[in-house]
Amino acid sequence: MSVVVDGFAGDVTVKQEFPQSTNPERAARLVVELDHGRTSRPGRRRDRKSGMLEDSLGVILGEVEVRAVHDA
């Protein structure tokens, strides 16, 4: 999907981290990747035992905003 901030679009991909796994817990893990664009900033967040992806949504959206400002 594309997220637009102040006219600047950034691609955000949400997918299963291990789609071929037969382990239900592992198959349920998600990963969010942000388009790298013109930055070397990290753009990947994953479900982990230490924290779920849902807990990082604010950080992910903040990073989309930072990238839009950077592109501007």
Steps between C-alpha positions, in 0.01 A plus 500: 500500500605859461483749785494867403631771734493860379493384137789255534409132459684217667440131441424285803495121468340271758558126462546175685859455608489120464213417260616142440528406868280221634542639852191718560682737736782557254264526200302774679802732526479812286761737363450861385746645251524865398627606159864605537467794265793739544586400854716241669276499808378158616160424360404157630300405810405147602296307751731369771464329836617824661232708327220475251488698179183673617702661779726664239230657280568847641870464424426370149265789418750745649769358271270545198460865600877549549565354155243732343670802659837369383372457142357854507 
